[in-house]
Amino acid sequence: MANQGRRMKMLRFRSPSLRSLDQEIQVTIRLLDDSEISCSIQRETKGQFLVDHVCNHYSLLEKDYFGIRYVDPEKQRHWLEPNKPIVKQMKSQQPYTMCFRVKFYPHEPMKIKEELTRYLLYLQLKRDVYHGRLLCPFADAAYLGACIVQAELGDYDQDEHPPDYIQDFKLFPKQSLKLERKIIDIHKNELRGQCSAVAELHLLQRAHNLETYGVDPHPCKDFTGSTAFLGFTATGFVVFQGNKRIHLLKWADVNKLKFEGKTFYVIGIQKEKKLVLTFHTSTPAACKHLWKCGVENQAFYKCAKSSQIKTVSSSNIFFKGSRFRYSGRVAKEVIEASSKIQREPPEVHRLHFGHSRSFNSLSHKNLIINMEPLVPALPSTNEYEETSADNGKSTKSHTHTKANNTYTHEEETSGVLTISELVYNPCASMLPTPVDDGQGGVDLLFQSPIQSPARLLRELHADPDIQAQLVAERVRDRAFERARVVGRSMLGSGLRLLTKNERVNTCVLSAVRLIAMVIGVLLVAVPMLLLLLESDIDYVDTCLSNISFQNHGH
């Protein structure tokens, strides 16, 4: 009876956890064309399941270039790790919303085997152009814009397209009248007769030669306090300031990437000399994300085989750091696998203007005059570098007014507005896209809320939600700084960090016991040894005195 009672208690104790394991969680994944698919997962489902789910939806084989991204409640972006349970990675409340995006940009898009993969890369580059991540000179900007229009609308038709048909499309974050006219000219004369697949291919060919191709910009401060954007490409580690690339360190010359708190280090070799680049992020979470992105990109593009990839650590005696290992195939393995694909190419279902939320719609023979220009407003909860279609009416109204004012100003500008003349201020995780220098830009990310919270709130937005967010972040920053100071002042903090692992605990305790035993033995042995030495000395003295006495007697 006692055993039966114990079993019943165990069953009652375990039943809630079993029920929670069987509980289904809804996940929505936003695709590159802004359409959405949903699925159900369980608590132990790993990230690879969602990647496979999307790839099966597309019938995509060349899937190693892609990943799933999400944003946590602290507004920090993350890539979903395929080998970890999804629930343990997500900090937001259910149901989950994530985004399917290009994670590793192919170094040579022409080596992509299937049209479907090239189409998805085209969609990502179209987003990069729209959100200001793909920086391009005027001529390249016009050509890319014309390729997008050709792929989406087909050949120019005088009956269907009025003289100013481009102005209702937001192809770039800042779009001048001169740029629109150049796009129309290329669309009319150079791209006629090209089907969607060919126009998309030409965009990939032109885009992959640009310096910012594949750059997912991370806003930072350098050692002088100047704003910089860090990125990782197939070539190596890059740094942009203004609209210029000031550093390119090839992967072969990068020895180590590490971070401590908010500080990110790139250690490498340049001109046969050791080089250490130091940057500061806005939060420790942003710094860790930057480090993980760097580690993954270096492994993907640098290693010849996935078996060569090792676990990397960013810890030392006084800083816990992180351990991370990239899992998956590397670029050379992906290209080799692509060359072996032998199947009937899957059908590509294209969504044209009017179907995607990222662009204003223009249907054939119907020009929508009163279309609300889609300019990025405040970051959405799904992916903060992109515009959410579910914003409230008040936000839309504010965005509409701001967009109209911006566009009118650009039309009245007599000077030539080209993309290359703009300061390179792509999206930042907390700010509107693109970042507006007039409002303080990305510098607002790095201003200390402890020094001037009132100024920070004043310069950003008169929005109560943002103010509440900044107040919460200020409290977190203060708590973090206090904890850091206290941790450094405590003599045993390093030992506690070191001994969190059970194996390390065992080794440390064994070493302590050994030292204690040695000290104990010494405490006992040394006095005894001294006592013996003194006894021997007394014995020798006695013997000598006896010998001396005998000699005198004789």
XYZ file of C-alpha atoms in Angstrom:
554
model
C 0.000 0.000 0.000
C 2.847 2.371 0.858
C 4.535 1.674 -2.493
C 1.242 2.177 -4.324
C 0.775 5.512 -2.547
C 4.260 6.616 -3.576
C 3.542 5.671 -7.214
C 0.317 7.691 -7.158
C 2.193 10.724 -5.783
C 4.828 10.372 -8.501
C 2.147 10.146 -11.189
C 0.387 13.203 -9.828
C 3.695 15.074 -9.658
C 4.742 14.191 -13.226
C 1.420 14.569 -14.992
C 1.559 18.409 -15.393
C 5.009 18.233 -16.999
C 3.832 15.487 -19.342
C 0.857 17.564 -20.328
C 3.119 20.582 -20.955
C 5.344 18.464 -23.204
C 2.326 17.503 -25.311
C 1.071 21.097 -25.489
C 1.114 22.506 -29.015
C 2.477 25.994 -29.629
C 1.500 28.035 -32.663
C 4.288 29.595 -34.744
C 3.818 32.059 -37.597
C 6.669 32.510 -40.073
C 6.741 35.556 -42.316
C 8.308 34.784 -45.677
C 10.394 36.979 -47.953
C 7.366 38.117 -49.971
C 5.540 39.026 -46.725
C 3.154 36.098 -46.995
C 2.854 33.957 -43.879
C 2.698 30.274 -43.043
C 1.896 28.713 -39.688
C 2.619 25.450 -37.945
C 2.409 23.847 -34.527
C 5.378 22.806 -32.437
C 5.934 21.224 -29.041
C 8.189 22.318 -26.216
C 11.076 20.077 -27.266
C 10.878 20.875 -31.006
C 14.229 22.141 -32.274
C 14.874 25.057 -34.604
C 15.773 22.837 -37.561
C 12.149 21.728 -37.721
C 10.992 25.236 -38.676
C 13.739 25.630 -41.298
C 12.732 22.295 -42.840
C 9.063 23.258 -42.653
C 9.615 26.430 -44.704
C 11.919 24.670 -47.162
C 9.324 21.940 -47.679
C 6.728 24.649 -48.268
C 8.885 26.051 -51.086
C 10.277 22.657 -52.183
C 13.685 24.229 -51.608
C 16.847 22.095 -51.714
C 19.553 24.790 -51.521
C 18.463 25.717 -48.022
C 21.814 26.315 -46.308
C 21.815 29.990 -47.332
C 18.669 30.682 -45.306
C 17.719 30.981 -41.668
C 14.921 32.065 -39.368
C 15.203 35.278 -37.418
C 13.234 36.529 -34.439
C 13.243 39.493 -32.068
C 13.132 39.175 -28.286
C 11.156 41.476 -25.950
C 14.284 43.618 -25.457
C 14.214 44.446 -29.193
C 17.307 42.358 -29.920
C 17.400 40.298 -33.099
C 18.557 36.657 -33.088
C 19.010 33.832 -35.553
C 17.163 30.701 -34.495
C 19.701 28.010 -33.614
C 18.775 24.743 -35.368
C 20.086 22.359 -32.694
C 18.358 23.930 -29.684
C 14.704 23.697 -28.635
C 12.707 26.642 -29.939
C 10.946 27.333 -26.651
C 14.242 27.661 -24.783
C 15.437 30.262 -27.295
C 12.279 32.355 -27.379
C 11.733 34.856 -24.582
C 8.542 36.345 -25.994
C 5.056 35.167 -25.187
C 3.208 32.672 -27.328
C 2.217 32.490 -30.132
C 5.602 33.043 -31.763
C 6.228 35.105 -34.884
C 9.457 34.777 -36.863
C 10.893 35.696 -40.257
C 12.471 33.546 -42.961
C 15.486 35.417 -44.383
C 18.770 34.947 -46.239
C 21.432 34.314 -43.607
C 24.487 33.662 -45.795
C 24.594 35.522 -49.113
C 26.115 33.388 -51.910
C 29.539 34.701 -52.932
C 28.784 33.862 -56.559
C 25.021 33.890 -57.209
C 25.607 32.441 -60.675
C 26.609 29.137 -59.057
C 23.117 28.761 -57.574
C 21.631 25.801 -59.363
C 17.890 26.361 -59.156
C 15.748 29.305 -60.211
C 13.720 29.014 -57.002
C 16.785 29.746 -54.853
C 17.746 32.692 -57.069
C 14.206 34.064 -56.751
C 14.344 33.946 -52.948
C 17.736 35.693 -52.989
C 16.211 38.300 -55.314
C 13.418 38.909 -52.805
C 15.967 39.409 -50.028
C 18.008 41.867 -52.115
C 14.832 43.745 -53.008
C 14.214 44.157 -49.283
C 17.833 45.223 -48.748
C 17.444 47.914 -51.429
C 14.166 49.128 -49.955
C 15.449 49.294 -46.372
C 18.716 51.029 -47.227
C 21.018 48.117 -46.460
C 22.303 47.742 -50.022
C 24.230 50.943 -50.655
C 24.684 51.753 -54.346
C 25.816 54.586 -56.635
C 23.279 56.379 -58.789
C 23.828 54.265 -61.930
C 23.604 50.982 -60.025
C 20.575 52.173 -58.070
C 18.749 53.022 -61.297
C 19.634 49.679 -62.870
C 18.535 47.687 -59.804
C 15.277 49.634 -59.642
C 14.618 48.978 -63.337
C 15.292 45.250 -62.885
C 12.761 45.135 -60.060
C 10.154 46.941 -62.168
C 10.829 44.655 -65.167
C 10.576 41.531 -63.017
C 7.372 42.704 -61.373
C 5.541 44.476 -64.206
C 7.087 43.079 -67.366
C 7.748 45.190 -70.474
C 6.921 48.868 -70.553
C 3.545 49.519 -72.178
C 2.609 53.093 -73.031
C -1.109 52.296 -72.746
C -0.757 50.752 -69.300
C 1.959 52.896 -67.741
C 1.492 56.684 -67.415
C 4.577 58.963 -67.581
C 5.091 59.016 -63.790
C 4.222 55.384 -63.064
C 7.376 54.829 -60.956
C 6.643 57.519 -58.382
C 4.029 55.389 -56.634
C 6.592 52.705 -55.892
C 8.918 52.950 -52.935
C 11.954 51.132 -54.282
C 14.520 53.016 -52.153
C 14.405 54.662 -48.740
C 15.034 58.032 -50.421
C 13.919 58.280 -54.014
C 14.574 61.380 -56.130
C 12.714 62.437 -59.264
C 15.922 62.127 -61.294
C 16.410 58.565 -60.073
C 12.829 57.673 -61.011
C 13.289 59.063 -64.529
C 16.489 57.051 -64.980
C 14.692 53.886 -63.836
C 11.943 54.538 -66.399
C 14.505 55.064 -69.142
C 16.279 51.756 -68.415
C 12.975 49.921 -68.061
C 11.766 51.207 -71.426
C 14.900 50.689 -73.472
C 17.399 48.266 -71.947
C 15.317 45.539 -70.316
C 12.553 45.043 -72.876
C 11.818 41.425 -73.627
C 13.297 40.047 -70.403
C 11.138 37.638 -68.456
C 11.003 37.817 -64.648
C 13.700 35.166 -64.137
C 16.172 36.948 -66.452
C 15.529 40.370 -64.881
C 16.049 38.867 -61.412
C 19.286 37.242 -62.575
C 20.590 40.566 -63.871
C 19.802 42.168 -60.511
C 21.794 39.444 -58.703
C 24.739 39.955 -61.071
C 24.841 43.705 -60.473
C 24.110 43.583 -56.730
C 26.746 41.027 -55.766
C 29.522 43.370 -56.957
C 28.481 46.131 -54.541
C 30.455 46.642 -51.329
C 27.399 46.274 -49.104
C 26.138 43.069 -50.741
C 25.335 40.641 -47.960
C 26.027 43.138 -45.180
C 23.641 42.913 -42.239
C 24.754 46.127 -40.503
C 25.418 46.166 -36.760
C 25.568 49.717 -35.319
C 28.583 50.301 -33.065
C 30.972 52.936 -31.775
C 34.690 52.741 -32.490
C 37.422 53.647 -29.992
C 37.070 57.349 -30.895
C 33.322 57.341 -30.214
C 32.400 57.633 -33.902
C 29.442 55.683 -35.268
C 30.337 52.690 -37.394
C 28.450 49.809 -38.970
C 30.012 46.362 -38.789
C 29.173 43.541 -41.114
C 30.278 40.129 -42.330
C 30.424 39.132 -45.973
C 31.743 36.210 -47.997
C 35.045 38.095 -48.284
C 35.540 38.972 -44.645
C 34.854 41.462 -41.866
C 33.897 44.985 -42.990
C 33.442 48.348 -41.279
C 31.519 51.281 -42.756
C 31.536 54.904 -41.657
C 29.433 57.448 -43.495
C 28.992 55.860 -46.899
C 32.529 54.483 -47.142
C 34.055 51.166 -46.284
C 37.001 51.929 -43.994
C 38.037 48.368 -43.121
C 38.069 45.054 -44.945
C 39.763 42.223 -43.118
C 39.649 39.005 -45.129
C 38.650 35.834 -43.337
C 42.111 34.355 -43.847
C 43.537 37.282 -41.832
C 40.997 37.093 -38.972
C 42.483 35.081 -36.102
C 39.820 35.516 -33.447
C 36.534 37.225 -32.669
C 35.672 37.832 -29.005
C 33.461 39.973 -26.819
C 33.305 41.105 -23.214
C 30.130 42.853 -22.074
C 29.450 45.575 -24.648
C 32.936 45.447 -26.200
C 33.651 43.502 -29.390
C 37.180 42.638 -30.513
C 38.468 41.589 -33.923
C 41.985 40.178 -33.719
C 43.819 39.604 -36.965
C 46.808 40.349 -39.150
C 47.173 43.225 -41.596
C 50.384 43.927 -43.540
C 52.185 41.271 -41.475
C 51.381 43.093 -38.234
C 48.984 42.127 -35.464
C 45.752 44.122 -35.621
C 43.190 44.521 -32.837
C 39.983 46.403 -33.652
C 37.745 47.389 -30.748
C 34.083 48.388 -30.974
C 31.335 49.118 -28.466
C 27.695 48.097 -28.887
C 24.628 49.529 -27.194
C 23.879 46.458 -25.059
C 25.627 43.216 -24.029
C 22.951 41.261 -25.925
C 23.740 43.183 -29.126
C 27.439 42.441 -28.630
C 26.809 38.728 -28.180
C 24.613 38.666 -31.295
C 27.361 40.440 -33.251
C 29.922 37.893 -32.047
C 27.754 34.898 -32.950
C 27.071 36.312 -36.428
C 30.806 36.769 -36.942
C 31.628 33.247 -35.765
C 28.990 31.719 -38.050
C 29.998 33.727 -41.107
C 33.676 32.943 -40.609
C 32.927 29.227 -40.325
C 30.581 29.213 -43.343
C 32.840 31.102 -45.754
C 36.336 30.203 -44.503
C 36.247 26.478 -43.723
C 36.608 23.951 -46.526
C 34.649 21.287 -44.655
C 32.142 21.367 -41.826
C 34.245 18.776 -39.994
C 36.937 21.460 -39.573
C 34.658 23.701 -37.514
C 35.581 23.931 -33.850
C 33.731 25.230 -30.820
C 34.819 28.779 -30.083
C 34.795 30.515 -26.717
C 34.815 34.153 -25.713
C 35.512 33.613 -22.026
C 38.455 34.199 -19.737
C 39.186 33.875 -16.015
C 37.260 37.016 -15.063
C 34.514 36.975 -17.720
C 32.086 34.134 -18.252
C 31.640 34.729 -21.998
C 29.983 32.193 -24.288
C 30.723 29.013 -26.160
C 29.322 28.532 -29.622
C 29.726 26.169 -32.545
C 28.310 26.631 -36.019
C 26.327 23.619 -37.199
C 25.571 22.956 -40.822
C 27.324 22.765 -44.164
C 29.858 25.367 -45.277
C 29.828 27.350 -48.535
C 32.076 24.975 -50.504
C 29.982 21.981 -49.488
C 26.774 23.794 -50.442
C 28.095 24.659 -53.922
C 29.250 21.074 -54.421
C 25.871 19.719 -53.327
C 24.073 22.178 -55.633
C 26.016 20.955 -58.646
C 24.697 17.441 -57.997
C 21.005 18.385 -57.931
C 19.181 16.444 -60.611
C 15.436 16.965 -60.606
C 12.760 18.729 -62.533
C 12.962 22.372 -61.363
C 10.052 23.243 -59.045
C 7.530 25.843 -60.146
C 8.273 29.341 -58.869
C 5.193 31.172 -57.586
C 5.960 34.882 -57.868
C 4.053 37.591 -56.049
C 4.104 40.850 -57.974
C 3.421 44.435 -56.917
C 0.132 44.610 -55.127
C 0.551 41.249 -53.403
C 3.490 42.108 -51.189
C 3.093 44.397 -48.197
C 6.598 45.780 -48.751
C 5.584 47.721 -51.863
C 2.714 49.846 -53.103
C 0.496 48.073 -55.568
C 0.088 48.891 -59.231
C -2.070 46.535 -61.231
C -2.096 46.461 -65.013
C -4.284 49.196 -66.552
C -5.181 50.462 -63.071
C -3.009 53.141 -61.478
C -3.830 53.563 -57.831
C -3.422 57.292 -57.257
C -4.277 57.579 -53.567
C -1.957 54.848 -52.404
C -0.406 55.394 -48.997
C 3.395 55.470 -49.424
C 4.942 52.702 -47.416
C 7.802 54.281 -45.474
C 9.140 52.362 -42.477
C 7.705 53.572 -39.205
C 8.576 52.318 -35.749
C 10.086 48.834 -35.625
C 7.583 46.010 -35.594
C 7.570 43.185 -33.082
C 8.366 40.702 -35.816
C 11.527 42.086 -37.380
C 12.649 45.562 -36.443
C 14.427 46.445 -39.631
C 11.250 46.007 -41.635
C 7.826 47.573 -41.754
C 4.927 45.807 -40.132
C 1.613 45.764 -41.905
C -0.237 45.526 -38.632
C 0.597 48.971 -37.216
C -2.184 50.961 -35.619
C -4.072 53.685 -37.445
C -2.378 56.483 -35.557
C 1.052 55.191 -36.565
C -0.036 54.935 -40.175
C -1.335 58.478 -40.155
C 1.917 59.801 -38.720
C 3.935 57.788 -41.237
C 1.809 58.991 -44.133
C 2.309 62.649 -43.245
C 6.019 62.203 -42.744
C 6.393 60.315 -46.020
C 4.544 62.960 -48.028
C 6.674 65.742 -46.562
C 9.855 63.834 -47.362
C 8.823 63.109 -50.922
C 7.787 66.719 -51.603
C 11.113 67.949 -50.292
C 12.984 65.564 -52.596
C 11.034 66.712 -55.661
C 11.861 70.328 -54.919
C 15.557 69.651 -54.463
C 17.533 70.968 -57.392
C 20.666 68.943 -56.609
C 21.085 65.360 -57.685
C 20.090 62.966 -54.932
C 21.869 59.660 -55.355
C 22.028 56.757 -52.990
C 25.811 57.051 -52.760
C 25.542 60.586 -51.408
C 23.541 59.453 -48.415
C 25.206 58.676 -45.126
C 25.141 54.912 -44.675
C 22.506 54.666 -41.976
C 20.672 51.420 -42.452
C 18.182 50.037 -40.009
C 19.008 49.858 -36.327
C 17.259 47.564 -33.913
C 15.500 50.352 -31.979
C 15.054 53.084 -34.558
C 12.945 53.822 -37.644
C 14.192 52.544 -40.984
C 16.153 54.172 -42.433
C 17.711 55.959 -39.458
C 17.074 59.690 -39.703
C 20.126 61.836 -38.947
C 17.838 64.759 -38.216
C 16.572 62.936 -35.119
C 19.997 62.003 -33.856
C 20.199 58.798 -35.880
C 21.946 55.767 -34.568
C 23.841 57.901 -32.017
C 20.741 57.671 -29.843
C 21.528 53.995 -29.330
C 24.748 54.870 -27.533
C 23.840 57.891 -25.436
C 24.012 56.996 -21.772
C 20.503 57.104 -20.262
C 22.112 57.542 -16.833
C 23.652 60.864 -17.894
C 20.768 62.470 -19.747
C 17.473 60.555 -19.818
C 15.391 63.679 -20.423
C 17.423 64.671 -23.465
C 17.244 61.147 -24.855
C 13.473 61.008 -24.553
C 13.130 64.476 -26.033
C 15.304 63.764 -29.054
C 13.810 60.420 -29.961
C 10.009 60.653 -30.202
C 7.155 62.110 -28.206
C 5.673 58.636 -27.944
C 4.617 57.214 -24.544
C 5.375 53.631 -25.589
C 8.922 54.515 -26.577
C 9.344 56.546 -23.403
C 8.228 53.586 -21.308
C 10.606 51.352 -23.245
C 13.527 53.709 -22.665
C 12.732 54.020 -18.944
C 12.727 50.231 -18.634
C 16.017 50.014 -20.488
C 17.496 52.714 -18.268
C 16.568 50.712 -15.170
C 18.076 47.558 -16.702
C 21.297 49.405 -17.607
C 21.659 50.778 -14.089
C 21.068 47.351 -12.579
C 23.602 45.818 -14.937
C 26.248 48.426 -14.107
C 25.658 48.030 -10.359
C 25.923 44.260 -10.613
C 29.096 44.576 -12.643
C 30.743 46.908 -10.105
C 29.772 44.682 -7.197
C 30.972 41.603 -9.060
C 34.376 43.134 -9.740
C 34.806 44.259 -6.134
C 34.212 40.808 -4.697
C 37.391 38.761 -4.392
C 35.646 35.450 -4.866
C 33.593 36.345 -7.951
C 36.152 34.920 -10.356
C 36.276 31.656 -8.404
C 32.487 31.332 -8.406
C 32.321 31.899 -12.153
C 35.071 29.351 -12.594
C 33.472 26.697 -10.395
C 29.939 26.655 -11.811
C 30.741 23.515 -13.753
C 30.539 20.329 -11.659
C 33.741 18.933 -13.141
C 35.593 22.115 -12.349
C 34.124 22.024 -8.823
C 35.469 18.497 -8.316
C 38.930 19.440 -9.565
C 39.062 22.565 -7.395
C 37.920 20.685 -4.293
C 40.492 17.951 -4.935
C 43.226 20.558 -5.294
C 42.126 22.255 -2.066
C 42.130 18.928 -0.208
C 45.606 18.108 -1.549
C 46.971 21.479 -0.494
C 45.393 21.114 2.944
C 46.922 17.644 3.367
C 50.353 18.883 2.303
C 50.161 21.795 4.737
C 49.040 19.443 7.530
C 51.872 17.025 6.864
C 54.359 19.865 6.836
C 53.000 21.240 10.114
C 53.578 17.858 11.759
C 56.783 16.820 9.989
C 58.775 20.058 10.338
C 58.676 20.221 14.194
C 59.485 16.518 14.420
C 62.411 16.975 12.070
C 63.680 19.897 14.136
C 63.288 17.840 17.315
C 65.243 14.967 15.834
C 67.981 17.272 14.668
C 68.266 18.780 18.171
C 68.390 15.292 19.726
C 71.159 14.240 17.366
C 73.156 17.339 18.204
C 72.833 16.637 21.974
C 73.917 13.012 21.442
C 76.958 14.077 19.446
C 77.924 16.583 22.153
C 77.673 13.858 24.836
C 79.865 11.498 22.846
C 82.498 14.118 22.280
C 82.599 15.035 25.966
C 83.043 11.360 26.947
C 85.933 10.935 24.507
C 87.573 14.056 25.856
C 87.200 12.843 29.440
C 88.783 9.483 28.646
C 91.772 11.161 26.995
C 92.397 13.290 30.071
C 92.262 10.213 32.286
C 95.005 8.508 30.326
